[in-house]
């Protein structure tokens, strides 16, 4: 008997081991599938043309940064850094605006009772029901008539309005979670609504601010459709510039991939930097 | 420093009316306990002082100043919430200094003075070694002290405490009760303390206002409430155990007024008979302290039959709840006896010192 028990245990252990291994392999496969394009992009940006088109593929090679140099300093016209800068301005401005305005709207919807409160909240969400391409013509005309075609302002305004609805909805939930007594305490302590919003409510929804800032930034950074139509020239953002590569007769794969890599980096750094603020549970234990 | 006065307060929530012409005064430097079961309006009354809830009509005065419509910040009050409501993103020191840094007090305190005050109030509440901690790293008792300190730090004219010790464990609760009381004796700030715990109110209040359904049942000093309850509700709420309330009927026997209850007759002393004769109807409620009832071994003259409803031992004594007619009677024995639920026991009742109430209104029958 005493020998059977450990045997059985081992059998069970082996079974779970095999199961875990299978799950692990499947997960690796999936992650690999997701990351492979990124790997290809980065390695191609570091290869020579010869290495890029070699068959069988070259797995080991000495990286060279010629493509980056070319993209930044050699190419004619505006170079990649100009469009990266455009993207940075548009993304940071529109995200900051969307998060701040959205936070104010969300706070109002969460804290004040007024006629049609829920209707307003639903209306804000409903602005995202229609596919954006549906109103690209009216927006184009509005931007054109106000003389903002091919400006960063046009993109900032459009992206802010597109991000505002989901920022408001997400933050409204965060504000609703703040115990009302904390804000009442601040009222008694001598603060006005506006100061309570800034000094009590906003710090308490920091995870929400970080989450919505990340999502808005990713959207603005990657948005292509509106950018390509409203700002096709000097104010173009990096996705529009990137698309220009594939349209040319002769694709410079190394440079194309170098710009692609440079386009991924800022948003990745931004997300990683804000990620630590995503920790939940700041208000946990505030009241009992 | 200032007294707090309510004059003819009306307040409804939707269709349910809470206060209908409530008036109440808490004189300067007094410690007033608002005592009542949940839903009686005690917290709402406190929120009306704070300005977090506005009455529909009626006046609220702090000192001789009408504060209706004033924002909470302008009322110079300190408020400790039942759930503490500390600022989770700030340290203990940050929480304590928060009222001093409020824009409404801008320029009143210099940075050095803020720090000094924080230290002083922290020392007073014995949380000075915790100043740099986050508030969610504190125990319940420590959080409670921080909440109290935050309410006190700007020398408010009025201190409002909403169930300040309810969430603490029993030992800490006794400790904090004594400390809050001591604190009040030292600083003398007019205080309103909301509680549903009659022991707490008896131990802490200079004055107690017993509330029920948005009405003040009685306002008085603790002993006054204990010895001279104005209504049957107060009698049944105050004391541990409280008075037993027994429905009874007045009758005449040989020219004397007697009390009939559950088939038994009890005679009244002269003083009580005089009171009983003032009764508007024959239906009354008799309030009995536990010491007025005693278990007896066998049926004897004046003893009544009761049934054991529940029993429990507290130290050497045994506490019994007995069913008597349609009411329950609390009774104590000095030595342990063996009874089980449903047993029939005999009770000798002494009506000396009993309180008589009109059954319909619940009001105490007045002396002569």
XYZ file of C-alpha atoms in Angstrom:
656
model
C 0.000 0.000 0.000
C 2.640 2.397 1.088
C 4.388 2.027 -2.260
C 1.255 2.585 -4.291
C 0.499 5.968 -2.820
C 3.702 7.684 -3.928
C 3.445 5.982 -7.330
C -0.023 7.353 -7.794
C 1.190 10.719 -6.699
C 3.964 10.611 -9.275
C 1.528 9.636 -11.986
C -0.660 12.581 -11.097
C 2.406 14.801 -10.932
C 3.534 13.686 -14.344
C 0.077 14.271 -15.780
C -0.089 17.818 -14.441
C 3.485 18.323 -15.614
C 2.560 17.287 -19.143
C -0.540 19.429 -19.015
C 1.428 22.440 -17.841
C 3.980 21.833 -20.572
C 1.251 21.767 -23.207
C -0.265 24.971 -21.923
C 3.167 26.552 -21.751
C 3.963 25.559 -25.329
C 0.630 26.854 -26.581
C 1.222 30.145 -24.803
C 4.724 30.411 -26.283
C 3.368 29.738 -29.733
C 0.756 32.424 -29.341
C 3.201 34.984 -27.980
C 5.601 34.110 -30.771
C 2.868 34.657 -33.328
C 2.190 38.070 -31.829
C 5.798 39.148 -31.503
C 7.179 37.752 -34.757
C 6.240 40.775 -36.889
C 7.917 43.031 -34.339
C 10.995 40.832 -34.482
C 11.008 40.969 -38.261
C 10.618 44.729 -38.249
C 13.461 45.329 -35.826
C 15.878 42.832 -37.425
C 15.124 44.049 -40.940
C 15.863 47.600 -39.849
C 19.323 46.372 -38.816
C 20.087 44.291 -41.917
C 21.536 45.102 -45.311
C 19.259 44.628 -48.340
C 21.212 41.517 -49.211
C 20.604 40.006 -45.796
C 16.955 41.007 -45.940
C 16.285 39.114 -49.137
C 18.607 36.131 -48.450
C 17.098 32.666 -48.551
C 17.326 30.808 -46.259
C 16.870 33.804 -43.934
C 19.913 35.125 -42.134
C 19.339 34.642 -38.404
C 22.725 35.763 -37.183
C 24.240 38.955 -38.530
C 26.116 42.027 -37.384
C 23.540 44.800 -36.903
C 24.144 48.041 -38.762
C 22.418 51.343 -38.183
C 22.761 52.706 -41.687
C 18.981 52.566 -42.253
C 18.330 54.743 -39.197
C 20.965 57.205 -40.343
C 19.444 57.287 -43.819
C 15.903 57.764 -42.559
C 16.898 60.616 -40.287
C 19.591 62.464 -42.206
C 19.917 61.323 -45.794
C 16.389 61.117 -47.197
C 15.235 64.112 -49.179
C 12.405 66.352 -47.995
C 11.161 66.132 -44.422
C 12.842 63.301 -42.579
C 11.360 60.850 -40.086
C 12.086 62.985 -37.028
C 9.812 65.733 -38.323
C 6.835 63.359 -38.480
C 7.763 61.731 -35.183
C 7.673 65.190 -33.646
C 4.253 65.869 -35.235
C 2.957 62.642 -33.769
C 4.362 63.498 -30.369
C 2.723 66.941 -30.319
C -0.633 65.648 -31.530
C -0.621 62.623 -29.220
C 0.443 64.414 -26.045
C -1.877 67.382 -26.585
C -4.933 65.389 -27.508
C -4.415 62.836 -24.721
C -3.863 65.501 -22.076
C -6.913 67.412 -23.251
C -9.102 64.318 -23.496
C -8.116 63.074 -20.037
C -8.530 66.445 -18.349
C -11.807 67.404 -20.016
C -13.047 63.830 -19.698
C -12.223 63.802 -15.998
C -14.225 66.966 -15.460
C -17.196 65.585 -17.381
C -16.950 62.254 -15.575
C -16.786 63.948 -12.171
C -19.869 65.973 -12.971
C -21.753 62.908 -14.141
C -20.660 60.905 -11.117
C -21.253 63.491 -8.421
C -24.029 65.858 -9.400
C -27.636 64.905 -9.739
C -29.322 66.798 -12.493
C -32.156 66.203 -14.883
C -31.089 63.872 -17.664
C -27.815 62.851 -16.025
C -28.030 59.304 -17.341
C -29.172 60.493 -20.755
C -26.143 62.719 -21.052
C -23.881 59.854 -20.026
C -25.461 57.620 -22.649
C -25.296 60.313 -25.304
C -21.571 60.658 -24.677
C -21.103 56.941 -25.202
C -23.337 56.942 -28.269
C -21.011 59.324 -30.096
C -18.836 56.272 -30.709
C -21.582 54.135 -32.242
C -21.084 55.277 -35.829
C -17.928 54.246 -37.686
C -15.674 57.322 -37.858
C -15.288 56.967 -41.609
C -18.996 57.837 -41.829
C -18.460 61.455 -40.896
C -15.084 62.025 -42.442
C -16.563 64.213 -45.176
C -18.346 66.677 -42.859
C -15.290 66.836 -40.654
C -13.070 67.427 -43.665
C -15.313 70.305 -44.740
C -15.344 71.803 -41.240
C -11.575 71.635 -41.018
C -11.141 73.011 -44.518
C -13.531 75.931 -44.018
C -11.849 76.904 -40.775
C -8.526 76.904 -42.552
C -7.034 74.181 -40.410
C -6.226 71.658 -43.136
C -2.810 70.110 -42.671
C -2.324 71.540 -39.194
C -1.640 69.779 -35.907
C -4.560 71.656 -34.324
C -7.033 69.902 -36.618
C -5.786 66.487 -35.538
C -5.657 67.486 -31.866
C -9.287 68.649 -31.932
C -10.522 65.564 -33.776
C -8.610 63.078 -31.613
C -9.636 64.818 -28.402
C -13.288 64.606 -29.344
C -12.948 60.961 -30.321
C -11.166 60.011 -27.104
C -13.355 62.102 -24.841
C -16.272 59.687 -24.787
C -14.474 56.606 -23.560
C -12.304 58.633 -21.163
C -15.485 60.053 -19.629
C -17.055 56.639 -19.323
C -14.088 54.950 -17.754
C -13.383 57.769 -15.311
C -17.015 58.064 -14.302
C -16.759 54.543 -12.921
C -13.605 55.441 -11.037
C -15.161 58.558 -9.498
C -18.235 56.610 -8.452
C -15.982 54.334 -6.436
C -14.670 57.146 -4.245
C -16.614 57.088 -0.973
C -18.712 60.237 -0.866
C -17.680 60.866 2.749
C -14.122 61.618 1.702
C -15.333 64.521 -0.392
C -17.784 65.631 2.277
C -14.891 65.674 4.728
C -13.020 67.975 2.366
C -16.096 70.213 2.082
C -16.172 70.507 5.870
C -12.425 71.047 5.966
C -12.845 74.190 3.893
C -12.408 73.233 0.256
C -14.578 74.187 -2.689
C -15.860 71.694 -5.257
C -13.218 72.647 -7.769
C -10.425 72.278 -5.215
C -11.833 68.951 -4.058
C -11.827 67.788 -7.665
C -8.199 68.765 -8.089
C -6.764 67.847 -4.691
C -8.875 64.905 -3.521
C -10.780 63.293 -6.373
C -8.111 63.391 -9.097
C -5.321 61.881 -6.949
C -7.690 59.091 -5.936
C -8.491 58.100 -9.524
C -4.848 58.110 -10.592
C -5.047 54.534 -11.935
C -7.973 55.629 -14.083
C -6.104 58.674 -15.333
C -3.134 56.492 -16.264
C -5.309 53.917 -18.021
C -7.248 56.468 -20.045
C -4.090 58.423 -20.877
C -2.466 55.250 -22.223
C -5.511 54.299 -24.297
C -5.943 57.827 -25.703
C -2.262 58.088 -26.541
C -2.228 54.719 -28.301
C -5.271 55.694 -30.322
C -3.895 59.112 -31.300
C -0.448 57.764 -32.075
C -1.732 55.043 -34.365
C -4.683 56.804 -35.983
C -4.292 56.787 -39.773
C -7.568 57.504 -41.518
C -8.240 61.056 -40.292
C -4.554 61.938 -40.259
C -4.115 60.928 -43.887
C -7.043 63.080 -45.002
C -6.861 66.097 -42.690
C -3.066 66.391 -42.507
C -1.462 64.726 -45.529
C 1.465 67.116 -45.879
C 3.616 69.044 -43.496
C 1.551 68.180 -40.405
C 1.425 64.458 -41.203
C 1.888 62.048 -38.347
C 4.128 59.030 -38.380
C 1.526 56.483 -39.613
C 0.888 58.684 -42.660
C 4.595 59.018 -43.302
C 5.063 55.269 -42.931
C 2.297 54.565 -45.402
C 4.181 56.718 -47.888
C 6.923 54.109 -48.036
C 4.762 51.320 -49.340
C 3.285 53.592 -51.965
C 6.626 54.315 -53.618
C 7.834 52.279 -56.582
C 10.881 50.930 -54.932
C 10.532 50.178 -51.230
C 13.594 50.814 -49.084
C 12.886 47.997 -46.665
C 15.653 48.812 -44.233
C 14.623 52.447 -43.879
C 10.924 51.557 -43.847
C 11.477 49.179 -40.959
C 13.793 51.638 -39.173
C 11.062 54.289 -39.182
C 8.577 51.646 -38.063
C 10.778 50.756 -35.112
C 11.185 54.408 -34.212
C 7.410 54.789 -34.381
C 6.826 51.966 -31.936
C 9.381 53.094 -29.359
C 7.852 56.331 -27.982
C 4.407 54.868 -27.352
C 6.010 51.823 -25.760
C 8.071 53.985 -23.431
C 5.028 56.114 -22.609
C 2.955 53.054 -21.749
C 5.685 51.483 -19.639
C 6.201 54.752 -17.766
C 2.523 55.112 -16.906
C 2.027 51.439 -16.198
C 3.135 51.633 -12.570
C 0.294 54.080 -11.888
C -2.196 51.468 -12.961
C -2.036 49.822 -9.533
C -5.515 49.549 -8.182
C -6.689 49.708 -4.629
C -5.473 53.119 -3.555
C -8.826 53.851 -1.977
C -9.023 50.406 -0.452
C -9.263 50.723 3.311
C -9.992 54.427 3.207
C -13.333 53.944 4.827
C -14.818 50.960 6.529
C -17.182 78.221 21.195
C -20.871 78.298 20.610
C -24.118 76.559 21.369
C -26.137 74.802 18.682
C -29.822 75.494 18.220
C -32.430 73.925 15.973
C -35.673 75.805 15.554
C -38.696 74.214 13.972
C -36.801 72.016 11.516
C -38.704 70.335 8.702
C -37.051 67.829 6.406
C -38.468 65.293 3.975
C -36.755 62.769 1.785
C -38.963 62.222 -1.213
C -42.361 61.448 0.229
C -41.171 60.357 3.645
C -41.179 63.105 6.224
C -38.400 62.870 8.747
C -38.506 66.052 10.838
C -41.741 67.882 11.399
C -41.033 70.922 13.499
C -38.067 69.618 15.457
C -36.480 71.987 17.959
C -33.438 71.239 20.072
C -30.778 73.187 21.916
C -27.266 72.220 22.884
C -25.826 74.925 25.142
C -22.284 76.184 24.762
C -19.502 73.804 25.903
C -21.910 70.906 26.430
C -21.506 67.367 25.150
C -24.790 66.344 23.585
C -25.456 62.763 22.568
C -28.073 62.111 19.914
C -29.278 58.642 20.787
C -31.724 56.532 18.880
C -32.219 53.455 16.727
C -31.052 53.548 13.131
C -33.266 55.582 10.856
C -34.384 57.919 13.644
C -32.740 60.924 11.980
C -29.805 61.479 14.319
C -27.178 61.474 11.580
C -29.363 63.693 9.380
C -29.663 66.175 12.237
C -25.883 66.219 12.588
C -25.453 66.674 8.834
C -27.810 69.649 9.030
C -25.440 71.289 11.530
C -22.529 70.521 9.226
C -24.308 71.929 6.196
C -24.038 68.670 4.267
C -27.833 68.444 4.327
C -30.116 71.470 4.205
C -33.421 71.458 6.085
C -36.580 72.181 4.068
C -37.448 74.879 6.560
C -36.525 75.989 10.050
C -33.464 77.639 11.469
C -30.104 76.277 12.524
C -27.974 78.503 14.731
C -24.395 78.080 15.802
C -23.863 80.540 18.603
C -26.092 83.453 17.638
C -25.374 83.079 13.937
C -27.941 81.641 11.568
C -26.060 79.163 9.410
C -28.793 78.069 6.996
C -27.451 78.119 3.469
C -23.853 78.620 4.571
C -21.445 76.156 2.964
C -19.951 73.614 5.406
C -16.584 75.311 5.191
C -17.884 78.613 6.571
C -19.487 77.069 9.655
C -16.261 76.513 11.577
C -17.057 72.936 12.501
C -15.018 69.802 12.927
C -16.620 66.581 11.760
C -15.446 63.025 12.355
C -17.242 60.595 10.079
C -18.459 57.187 11.129
C -16.216 55.557 8.546
C -13.385 58.057 9.228
C -13.214 59.183 5.568
C -9.489 59.880 5.722
C -7.695 60.969 2.552
C -6.036 57.759 1.366
C -3.503 59.538 -0.832
C -2.065 61.524 2.065
C 0.048 60.633 5.088
C -1.230 61.034 8.634
C 0.453 64.438 8.805
C -1.051 65.363 5.430
C -4.499 64.405 6.651
C -4.135 66.426 9.831
C -2.803 69.479 8.011
C -5.439 69.316 5.263
C -7.981 71.620 6.975
C -5.246 74.140 7.828
C -4.145 74.289 4.198
C -7.703 74.852 3.007
C -8.149 77.879 0.761
C -10.751 79.250 3.141
C -8.021 79.611 5.754
C -5.379 80.815 3.305
C -2.819 83.029 4.954
C -4.019 82.262 8.450
C -1.360 79.694 9.231
C 2.290 79.814 8.278
C 4.046 76.589 7.358
C 5.859 76.475 10.707
C 2.597 76.935 12.542
C 0.919 74.178 10.557
C 3.704 71.793 11.482
C 3.529 72.802 15.102
C -0.233 72.307 15.253
C 0.014 68.921 13.588
C 2.575 67.889 16.194
C 0.471 69.215 19.034
C -2.749 67.485 17.992
C -0.855 64.272 17.206
C 0.661 64.312 20.670
C -2.757 64.956 22.188
C -4.142 61.866 20.436
C -0.951 59.836 20.821
C -0.381 59.316 17.118
C 2.810 61.404 16.936
C 4.944 58.396 16.005
C 2.681 57.658 13.019
C 2.818 61.029 11.264
C 4.609 59.759 8.169
C 2.528 56.639 7.683
C -0.048 56.240 4.980
C -3.495 56.146 6.558
C -4.320 52.746 5.127
C -1.397 51.299 7.063
C -3.098 52.195 10.354
C -5.311 50.130 12.618
C -8.937 51.102 13.127
C -8.214 52.807 16.425
C -5.374 54.801 14.931
C -7.490 55.840 11.956
C -10.182 56.938 14.345
C -7.677 59.145 16.180
C -6.526 60.684 12.923
C -10.141 61.445 12.011
C -10.637 63.040 15.404
C -7.415 65.011 15.087
C -8.401 66.287 11.661
C -11.718 67.456 13.099
C -10.015 69.240 15.996
C -6.967 70.787 14.407
C -8.443 74.105 13.351
C -10.078 74.789 16.736
C -13.638 74.426 15.484
C -16.446 76.117 17.354
C -18.440 72.916 17.195
C -17.339 69.305 17.069
C -19.563 66.729 15.380
C -18.880 63.042 15.965
C -20.829 60.455 13.994
C -20.614 57.100 15.780
C -16.966 57.783 16.536
C -16.194 54.557 18.371
C -18.714 52.163 16.852
C -16.247 50.322 14.632
C -13.647 49.762 17.334
C -13.319 46.537 19.272
C -14.755 46.504 22.783
C -11.582 47.320 24.715
C -10.518 50.106 22.433
C -14.051 51.439 22.469
C -13.965 51.886 26.257
C -10.550 53.486 26.021
C -11.526 55.924 23.292
C -14.753 56.839 25.041
C -12.799 57.886 28.102
C -10.261 59.738 25.980
C -12.814 61.658 23.968
C -14.581 62.595 27.180
C -11.311 63.765 28.746
C -10.506 65.708 25.621
C -13.852 67.451 25.807
C -13.263 68.320 29.447
C -9.943 69.887 28.485
C -10.863 71.827 25.375
C -14.545 72.347 26.080
C -15.700 72.452 22.474
C -19.452 72.122 22.109
C -19.921 68.592 20.823
C -22.701 66.632 19.188
C -22.106 62.909 19.329
C -24.337 60.604 17.333
C -24.730 57.070 18.648
C -27.160 54.198 18.816
C -25.477 52.780 21.907
C -27.274 53.867 25.078
C -24.337 52.869 27.281
C -22.071 55.124 25.275
C -24.526 57.999 25.545
C -24.960 57.505 29.289
C -21.201 57.370 29.783
C -20.293 60.357 27.647
C -23.113 62.858 27.331
C -23.707 65.912 29.473
C -27.037 65.847 27.747
C -28.778 63.111 25.833
C -31.479 63.623 23.253
C -33.302 60.360 22.656
C -34.738 60.323 19.154
C -37.333 58.201 17.441
C -38.808 58.598 13.960
C -37.512 62.134 13.603
C -38.834 63.312 16.958
C -37.029 64.120 20.175
C -38.522 61.767 22.744
C -36.662 63.330 25.633
C -33.784 65.712 26.244
C -32.055 65.508 29.573
C -29.042 64.594 31.641
C -28.150 60.885 31.649
C -29.434 60.225 35.165
C -32.605 62.148 34.465
C -33.315 59.924 31.497
C -32.511 56.872 33.533
C -34.630 57.761 36.544
C -37.403 59.792 34.976
C -37.999 58.557 31.437
C -40.562 60.789 29.800
C -41.887 58.064 27.534
C -42.113 54.314 27.475
C -39.732 54.330 24.465
C -37.016 56.046 26.494
C -37.612 53.680 29.403
C -37.261 50.706 27.078
C -34.106 52.079 25.447
C -31.999 53.268 28.383
C -30.339 51.016 30.925
C -28.680 47.634 30.688
C -30.917 45.792 30.648
C -33.507 48.517 30.050
C -36.810 48.735 31.892
C -39.218 45.955 31.112
C -42.425 47.361 29.708
C -45.562 45.493 30.671
C -48.979 46.302 29.251
C -51.535 46.471 32.042
C -54.998 47.698 32.878
C -56.084 49.876 35.786
C -58.965 48.684 37.950
C -60.656 49.518 41.245
C -60.735 47.071 44.116
C -62.177 47.945 47.497
C -61.776 51.602 46.629
C -58.080 51.193 45.796
C -56.572 51.485 42.368
C -54.923 48.270 41.304
C -53.136 47.024 38.221
C -54.271 43.962 36.346
C -51.858 42.199 34.107
C -52.106 38.794 32.476
C -54.722 37.642 34.954
C -52.879 38.841 38.046
C -53.626 41.831 40.216
C -50.961 44.036 41.726
C -51.551 46.758 44.270
C -50.156 50.229 43.909
C -48.477 52.431 46.484
C -50.221 55.681 47.320
C -47.904 57.780 45.189
C -48.287 55.502 42.202
C -52.029 55.298 42.714
C -52.165 59.070 42.599
C -50.275 58.961 39.309
C -52.471 56.205 38.000
C -55.546 58.287 38.685
C -54.198 60.903 36.259
C -54.163 58.372 33.447
C -56.270 59.408 30.447
C -57.372 55.816 29.928
C -57.262 52.567 31.809
C -54.741 51.037 29.452
C -51.261 51.681 30.792
C -47.704 50.417 30.486
C -45.767 49.577 33.622
C -42.009 50.087 33.481
C -40.050 47.742 35.732
C -36.345 47.760 36.572
C -34.784 44.302 36.845
C -34.265 44.820 40.561
C -38.029 45.142 41.056
C -38.704 41.620 39.957
C -37.464 38.520 41.715
C -37.848 34.830 41.004
C -39.645 32.925 43.714
C -39.645 29.184 44.301
C -43.353 28.592 44.443
C -46.559 30.509 43.833
C -47.115 32.880 46.731
C -49.264 35.895 47.324
C -48.528 38.558 44.758
C -46.442 36.260 42.581
C -47.245 35.909 38.890
C -46.669 33.036 36.479
C -44.206 33.594 33.616
C -42.426 31.481 31.013
C -38.703 31.450 30.348
C -38.001 32.941 26.911
C -34.216 33.028 27.048
C -31.499 32.834 29.648
C -27.788 33.484 29.851
C -25.110 33.731 32.469
C -23.113 36.899 33.012
C -20.376 36.199 35.523
C -22.034 35.009 38.698
C -25.473 36.267 37.903
C -28.008 34.882 35.544
C -30.069 37.042 33.223
C -33.462 35.812 32.207
C -35.969 37.091 29.740
C -39.437 35.945 30.740
C -42.666 36.041 28.818
C -45.338 37.715 30.892
C -48.705 38.201 29.256
C -47.814 39.657 25.848
C -44.643 41.323 27.088
C -41.129 40.399 28.050
C -39.633 40.965 31.465
C -35.899 41.139 32.179
C -34.864 39.547 35.429
C -31.586 38.832 37.211
C -30.742 36.239 39.800
C -27.749 36.528 42.079
C -26.999 32.814 41.918
C -27.139 30.416 39.027
C -30.333 28.431 38.710
C -31.227 25.672 36.325
C -33.961 26.603 33.892
C -34.531 25.917 30.251
C -36.524 27.765 27.643
C -40.247 27.207 28.124
C -40.029 26.520 31.865
C -42.692 28.053 34.035
C -41.299 30.246 36.799
C -42.909 32.472 39.382
C -42.085 36.087 39.678
C -42.649 38.419 42.576
C -43.090 41.983 41.382
C -42.605 45.035 43.528
C -44.218 48.099 42.031
C -42.294 50.496 44.293
C -40.266 52.654 41.957
C -42.098 51.413 38.881
C -42.890 53.894 36.129
C -46.356 54.216 34.692
C -46.996 55.261 31.113
C -50.155 55.907 29.164
C -50.449 52.999 26.744
C -51.816 55.064 23.862
C -49.339 57.966 23.849
C -46.439 56.304 25.635
C -46.078 59.408 27.841
C -45.164 59.029 31.496
C -48.014 59.684 33.896
C -47.093 62.901 35.669
C -46.538 63.234 39.395
C -49.690 64.621 40.955
